[in-house]
Amino acid sequence: MKLPILSLFFFFLTFFVFFAGGDFQNKCSKYFQRRFAYKADSYRWIHRASNLYVDDMPADGLPYYAQLKAQFLAGNSKFDPPPPPIYFSLVHKIFHPDEDGFKVAEEMYQTGADYPFYCKEPPEEARQKYSQFTQLIWRSTKKIAFGCDDNQKTGERHSAIITWEEPGNQKGDYTNNVLPHEGCNVGHWGYRGEAVFNKTKTADAAAES
């Protein structure tokens, strides 16, 4: 029963926003969103993942949820929104107002600078430690949506919610989704494809002999 109830909730929420005078405003600027996606895609290419689609349409559910969640976590709203009936994951980032999306994506990527578990399933403590890094480069994730708000009391911190669809960091799926640039040589097709990499390696080996 939970899924139909949540679906009805977001249906009436969307109706209120568009037809009953509700005023939806995503406080993550287009500039912030595009800069984040641009930097994230540059990292994802390294790890053989495709570009992300930025969903900024509130009627789709996730952008509206992300904005409400950002307002709640920034302490500006007492309403903690229920998640929409969509298979997704969430990352909460706190950042300085002077930082843009480019910097936020860079910080997420740097949390995995020493990631040692490519091509294998990491233990639980490592999944927690590297969760932002692995979500950023997770190959099956195709879409992101944002919500932002600032701390009204101090103005010194911004709170950003980034939702990811399909979700990353799924136990049992790391071998297929968190890859080094050279791949794992187990038949995974990435941004350029395993055959291209194998062909390049073969050509390099022939040139050296």
mmCIF file of C-alpha atoms in Angstrom:
data_model
loop_
_atom_site.group_PDB
_atom_site.id
_atom_site.type_symbol
_atom_site.label_atom_id
_atom_site.label_comp_id
_atom_site.label_asym_id
_atom_site.label_seq_id
_atom_site.Cartn_x
_atom_site.Cartn_y
_atom_site.Cartn_z
ATOM 1 C CA MET A 1 0.000 0.000 0.000
ATOM 2 C CA LYS A 2 2.941 2.366 0.626
ATOM 3 C CA LEU A 3 3.822 2.852 -3.051
ATOM 4 C CA PRO A 4 0.279 3.863 -4.183
ATOM 5 C CA ILE A 5 0.007 6.270 -1.229
ATOM 6 C CA LEU A 6 3.294 7.947 -2.127
ATOM 7 C CA SER A 7 2.247 8.121 -5.774
ATOM 8 C CA LEU A 8 -0.971 9.893 -4.791
ATOM 9 C CA PHE A 9 0.985 12.240 -2.554
ATOM 10 C CA PHE A 10 3.223 13.383 -5.380
ATOM 11 C CA PHE A 11 0.321 13.600 -7.793
ATOM 12 C CA PHE A 12 -1.491 16.073 -5.535
ATOM 13 C CA LEU A 13 1.759 17.855 -4.738
ATOM 14 C CA THR A 14 2.414 18.400 -8.444
ATOM 15 C CA PHE A 15 -1.206 19.493 -8.958
ATOM 16 C CA PHE A 16 -0.828 22.060 -6.195
ATOM 17 C CA VAL A 17 2.427 23.409 -7.607
ATOM 18 C CA PHE A 18 1.195 23.877 -11.169
ATOM 19 C CA PHE A 19 -2.526 24.423 -10.912
ATOM 20 C CA ALA A 20 -3.340 25.659 -7.420
ATOM 21 C CA GLY A 21 -0.891 28.525 -7.204
ATOM 22 C CA GLY A 22 1.961 26.727 -5.482
ATOM 23 C CA ASP A 23 5.336 28.368 -6.048
ATOM 24 C CA PHE A 24 8.062 25.819 -6.725
ATOM 25 C CA GLN A 25 11.525 27.265 -6.846
ATOM 26 C CA ASN A 26 14.627 25.138 -7.184
ATOM 27 C CA LYS A 27 17.314 27.105 -5.388
ATOM 28 C CA CYS A 28 20.123 25.249 -7.156
ATOM 29 C CA SER A 29 20.976 27.575 -10.011
ATOM 30 C CA LYS A 30 21.219 26.223 -13.537
ATOM 31 C CA TYR A 31 24.860 27.275 -13.447
ATOM 32 C CA PHE A 32 25.514 25.152 -10.336
ATOM 33 C CA GLN A 33 23.748 22.134 -11.814
ATOM 34 C CA ARG A 34 25.464 22.292 -15.213
ATOM 35 C CA ARG A 35 28.896 22.859 -13.671
ATOM 36 C CA PHE A 36 28.434 19.866 -11.374
ATOM 37 C CA ALA A 37 27.312 17.625 -14.227
ATOM 38 C CA TYR A 38 30.147 18.785 -16.494
ATOM 39 C CA LYS A 39 32.797 17.957 -13.886
ATOM 40 C CA ALA A 40 31.087 14.705 -12.861
ATOM 41 C CA ASP A 41 30.963 13.567 -16.488
ATOM 42 C CA SER A 42 34.686 14.233 -16.912
ATOM 43 C CA TYR A 43 35.359 11.860 -14.012
ATOM 44 C CA ARG A 44 32.817 9.310 -15.164
ATOM 45 C CA TRP A 45 34.509 9.086 -18.559
ATOM 46 C CA ILE A 46 37.748 8.097 -16.790
ATOM 47 C CA HIS A 47 35.872 5.222 -15.180
ATOM 48 C CA ARG A 48 34.013 4.185 -18.345
ATOM 49 C CA ALA A 49 30.602 5.554 -17.366
ATOM 50 C CA SER A 50 28.308 7.593 -19.625
ATOM 51 C CA ASN A 51 27.241 11.216 -19.159
ATOM 52 C CA LEU A 52 24.530 12.155 -16.665
ATOM 53 C CA TYR A 53 21.191 13.705 -17.602
ATOM 54 C CA VAL A 54 20.217 16.622 -15.348
ATOM 55 C CA ASP A 55 16.514 16.460 -14.502
ATOM 56 C CA ASP A 56 15.239 19.927 -13.573
ATOM 57 C CA MET A 57 11.517 19.396 -14.170
ATOM 58 C CA PRO A 58 9.588 19.439 -10.856
ATOM 59 C CA ALA A 59 6.763 17.373 -12.344
ATOM 60 C CA ASP A 60 9.177 14.427 -12.560
ATOM 61 C CA GLY A 61 9.182 14.112 -8.756
ATOM 62 C CA LEU A 62 12.873 13.987 -7.869
ATOM 63 C CA PRO A 63 13.736 17.704 -8.364
ATOM 64 C CA TYR A 64 10.808 18.735 -6.190
ATOM 65 C CA TYR A 65 11.662 16.143 -3.533
ATOM 66 C CA ALA A 66 15.337 17.191 -3.575
ATOM 67 C CA GLN A 67 14.432 20.848 -3.025
ATOM 68 C CA LEU A 68 12.083 20.060 -0.129
ATOM 69 C CA LYS A 69 14.718 17.782 1.415
ATOM 70 C CA ALA A 70 17.411 20.469 1.099
ATOM 71 C CA GLN A 71 15.172 22.985 2.871
ATOM 72 C CA PHE A 72 14.535 20.483 5.673
ATOM 73 C CA LEU A 73 18.211 19.595 6.154
ATOM 74 C CA ALA A 74 19.215 23.276 6.078
ATOM 75 C CA GLY A 75 16.877 23.837 9.016
ATOM 76 C CA ASN A 76 14.518 26.092 7.101
ATOM 77 C CA SER A 77 11.548 23.740 7.085
ATOM 78 C CA LYS A 78 10.048 21.309 9.557
ATOM 79 C CA PHE A 79 8.594 19.184 6.762
ATOM 80 C CA ASP A 80 10.701 16.109 5.984
ATOM 81 C CA PRO A 81 9.256 14.994 2.625
ATOM 82 C CA PRO A 82 8.581 11.316 1.969
ATOM 83 C CA PRO A 83 10.591 9.928 -0.950
ATOM 84 C CA PRO A 84 8.810 9.623 -4.291
ATOM 85 C CA PRO A 85 8.064 6.146 -5.701
ATOM 86 C CA ILE A 86 11.273 6.170 -7.749
ATOM 87 C CA TYR A 87 14.319 3.920 -7.432
ATOM 88 C CA PHE A 88 17.031 6.417 -6.448
ATOM 89 C CA SER A 89 19.780 7.274 -3.973
ATOM 90 C CA LEU A 90 20.649 10.539 -2.265
ATOM 91 C CA VAL A 91 23.819 12.455 -1.414
ATOM 92 C CA HIS A 92 23.756 15.370 1.017
ATOM 93 C CA LYS A 93 26.545 17.937 0.551
ATOM 94 C CA ILE A 94 27.375 20.902 2.767
ATOM 95 C CA PHE A 95 29.426 23.561 1.019
ATOM 96 C CA HIS A 96 30.503 27.180 1.276
ATOM 97 C CA PRO A 97 28.481 29.718 -0.724
ATOM 98 C CA ASP A 98 31.586 30.613 -2.755
ATOM 99 C CA GLU A 99 31.876 27.044 -4.074
ATOM 100 C CA ASP A 100 30.088 26.083 -7.276
ATOM 101 C CA GLY A 101 29.004 22.749 -8.723
ATOM 102 C CA PHE A 102 32.422 22.182 -10.248
ATOM 103 C CA LYS A 103 34.056 22.267 -6.811
ATOM 104 C CA VAL A 104 31.392 20.100 -5.164
ATOM 105 C CA ALA A 105 31.847 17.349 -7.789
ATOM 106 C CA GLU A 106 35.614 17.588 -7.396
ATOM 107 C CA GLU A 107 35.344 17.137 -3.630
ATOM 108 C CA MET A 108 33.169 14.063 -4.095
ATOM 109 C CA TYR A 109 35.666 12.529 -6.488
ATOM 110 C CA GLN A 110 38.642 13.215 -4.232
ATOM 111 C CA THR A 111 37.089 11.133 -1.442
ATOM 112 C CA GLY A 112 38.087 8.117 -3.552
ATOM 113 C CA ALA A 113 41.644 9.185 -4.388
ATOM 114 C CA ASP A 114 42.972 6.071 -2.660
ATOM 115 C CA TYR A 115 40.137 3.693 -3.615
ATOM 116 C CA PRO A 116 41.628 0.155 -3.671
ATOM 117 C CA PHE A 117 38.620 -2.038 -4.532
ATOM 118 C CA TYR A 118 38.249 -1.799 -8.314
ATOM 119 C CA CYS A 119 36.949 -4.980 -9.954
ATOM 120 C CA LYS A 120 35.822 -6.499 -6.668
ATOM 121 C CA GLU A 121 33.183 -6.083 -4.002
ATOM 122 C CA PRO A 122 34.337 -3.783 -1.160
ATOM 123 C CA PRO A 123 33.667 -4.587 2.509
ATOM 124 C CA GLU A 124 30.911 -2.727 4.344
ATOM 125 C CA GLU A 125 33.185 -0.174 6.020
ATOM 126 C CA ALA A 126 34.727 0.697 2.645
ATOM 127 C CA ARG A 127 31.284 1.111 1.067
ATOM 128 C CA GLN A 128 30.536 3.741 3.697
ATOM 129 C CA LYS A 129 33.923 5.456 3.455
ATOM 130 C CA TYR A 130 33.923 5.765 -0.343
ATOM 131 C CA SER A 131 30.181 6.130 -0.915
ATOM 132 C CA GLN A 132 30.321 9.591 -2.509
ATOM 133 C CA PHE A 133 33.131 8.611 -4.860
ATOM 134 C CA THR A 134 31.516 5.367 -5.980
ATOM 135 C CA GLN A 135 28.137 7.038 -6.485
ATOM 136 C CA LEU A 136 29.717 9.720 -8.642
ATOM 137 C CA ILE A 137 31.215 7.176 -11.068
ATOM 138 C CA TRP A 138 28.517 4.471 -10.759
ATOM 139 C CA ARG A 139 27.956 3.291 -14.334
ATOM 140 C CA SER A 140 24.267 2.400 -14.190
ATOM 141 C CA THR A 141 23.283 5.816 -12.813
ATOM 142 C CA LYS A 142 21.932 7.891 -15.710
ATOM 143 C CA LYS A 143 20.049 10.824 -14.173
ATOM 144 C CA ILE A 144 20.570 13.364 -11.392
ATOM 145 C CA ALA A 145 18.381 16.040 -9.813
ATOM 146 C CA PHE A 146 19.245 18.816 -7.370
ATOM 147 C CA GLY A 147 17.827 20.805 -4.507
ATOM 148 C CA CYS A 148 19.648 23.568 -2.593
ATOM 149 C CA ASP A 149 19.063 25.872 0.343
ATOM 150 C CA ASP A 150 21.158 28.092 2.594
ATOM 151 C CA ASN A 151 21.372 28.334 6.358
ATOM 152 C CA GLN A 152 19.126 31.316 7.098
ATOM 153 C CA LYS A 153 20.732 31.952 10.504
ATOM 154 C CA THR A 154 24.347 32.290 9.404
ATOM 155 C CA GLY A 155 24.401 32.318 5.598
ATOM 156 C CA GLU A 156 27.801 30.594 5.814
ATOM 157 C CA ARG A 157 26.784 27.172 4.548
ATOM 158 C CA HIS A 158 24.700 25.852 1.712
ATOM 159 C CA SER A 159 22.981 22.482 1.763
ATOM 160 C CA ALA A 160 22.708 20.569 -1.497
ATOM 161 C CA ILE A 161 20.727 17.417 -2.137
ATOM 162 C CA ILE A 162 21.708 15.398 -5.190
ATOM 163 C CA THR A 163 19.503 12.484 -6.170
ATOM 164 C CA TRP A 164 20.750 9.715 -8.426
ATOM 165 C CA GLU A 165 18.622 7.448 -10.615
ATOM 166 C CA GLU A 166 19.316 4.497 -10.771
ATOM 167 C CA PRO A 167 20.962 4.468 -7.356
ATOM 168 C CA GLY A 168 24.598 3.636 -6.841
ATOM 169 C CA ASN A 169 26.370 1.759 -4.055
ATOM 170 C CA GLN A 170 24.221 -1.323 -4.412
ATOM 171 C CA LYS A 171 25.690 -4.339 -2.663
ATOM 172 C CA GLY A 172 26.722 -7.017 -5.128
ATOM 173 C CA ASP A 173 26.961 -4.612 -8.104
ATOM 174 C CA TYR A 174 30.320 -2.910 -7.517
ATOM 175 C CA THR A 175 32.268 -5.134 -9.916
ATOM 176 C CA ASN A 176 30.029 -4.024 -12.785
ATOM 177 C CA ASN A 177 29.743 -0.371 -11.832
ATOM 178 C CA VAL A 178 32.985 0.901 -10.281
ATOM 179 C CA LEU A 179 35.694 0.416 -12.879
ATOM 180 C CA PRO A 180 39.225 1.670 -13.427
ATOM 181 C CA HIS A 181 39.932 3.333 -16.756
ATOM 182 C CA GLU A 182 41.433 0.156 -18.218
ATOM 183 C CA GLY A 183 38.400 -1.912 -17.239
ATOM 184 C CA CYS A 184 38.355 -5.214 -15.403
ATOM 185 C CA ASN A 185 38.776 -7.455 -18.462
ATOM 186 C CA VAL A 186 35.686 -9.471 -17.614
ATOM 187 C CA GLY A 187 33.466 -8.467 -20.509
ATOM 188 C CA HIS A 188 32.203 -5.106 -19.241
ATOM 189 C CA TRP A 189 31.415 -2.626 -21.998
ATOM 190 C CA GLY A 190 32.062 0.936 -20.932
ATOM 191 C CA TYR A 191 32.145 4.331 -22.573
ATOM 192 C CA ARG A 192 34.546 3.170 -25.291
ATOM 193 C CA GLY A 193 34.017 -0.565 -25.010
ATOM 194 C CA GLU A 194 36.189 -3.430 -23.833
ATOM 195 C CA ALA A 195 37.068 -4.432 -27.404
ATOM 196 C CA VAL A 196 38.652 -1.033 -28.041
ATOM 197 C CA PHE A 197 40.807 -1.285 -24.947
ATOM 198 C CA ASN A 198 41.849 -4.867 -25.684
ATOM 199 C CA LYS A 199 42.697 -3.933 -29.257
ATOM 200 C CA THR A 200 44.835 -1.032 -28.030
ATOM 201 C CA LYS A 201 46.664 -3.242 -25.557
ATOM 202 C CA THR A 202 47.366 -5.805 -28.268
ATOM 203 C CA ALA A 203 48.704 -3.129 -30.611
ATOM 204 C CA ASP A 204 50.942 -1.699 -27.899
ATOM 205 C CA ALA A 205 52.315 -5.119 -27.045
ATOM 206 C CA ALA A 206 53.090 -5.821 -30.718
ATOM 207 C CA ALA A 207 54.899 -2.483 -31.059
ATOM 208 C CA GLU A 208 57.110 -3.247 -28.080
ATOM 209 C CA SER A 209 58.137 -6.740 -29.304
#
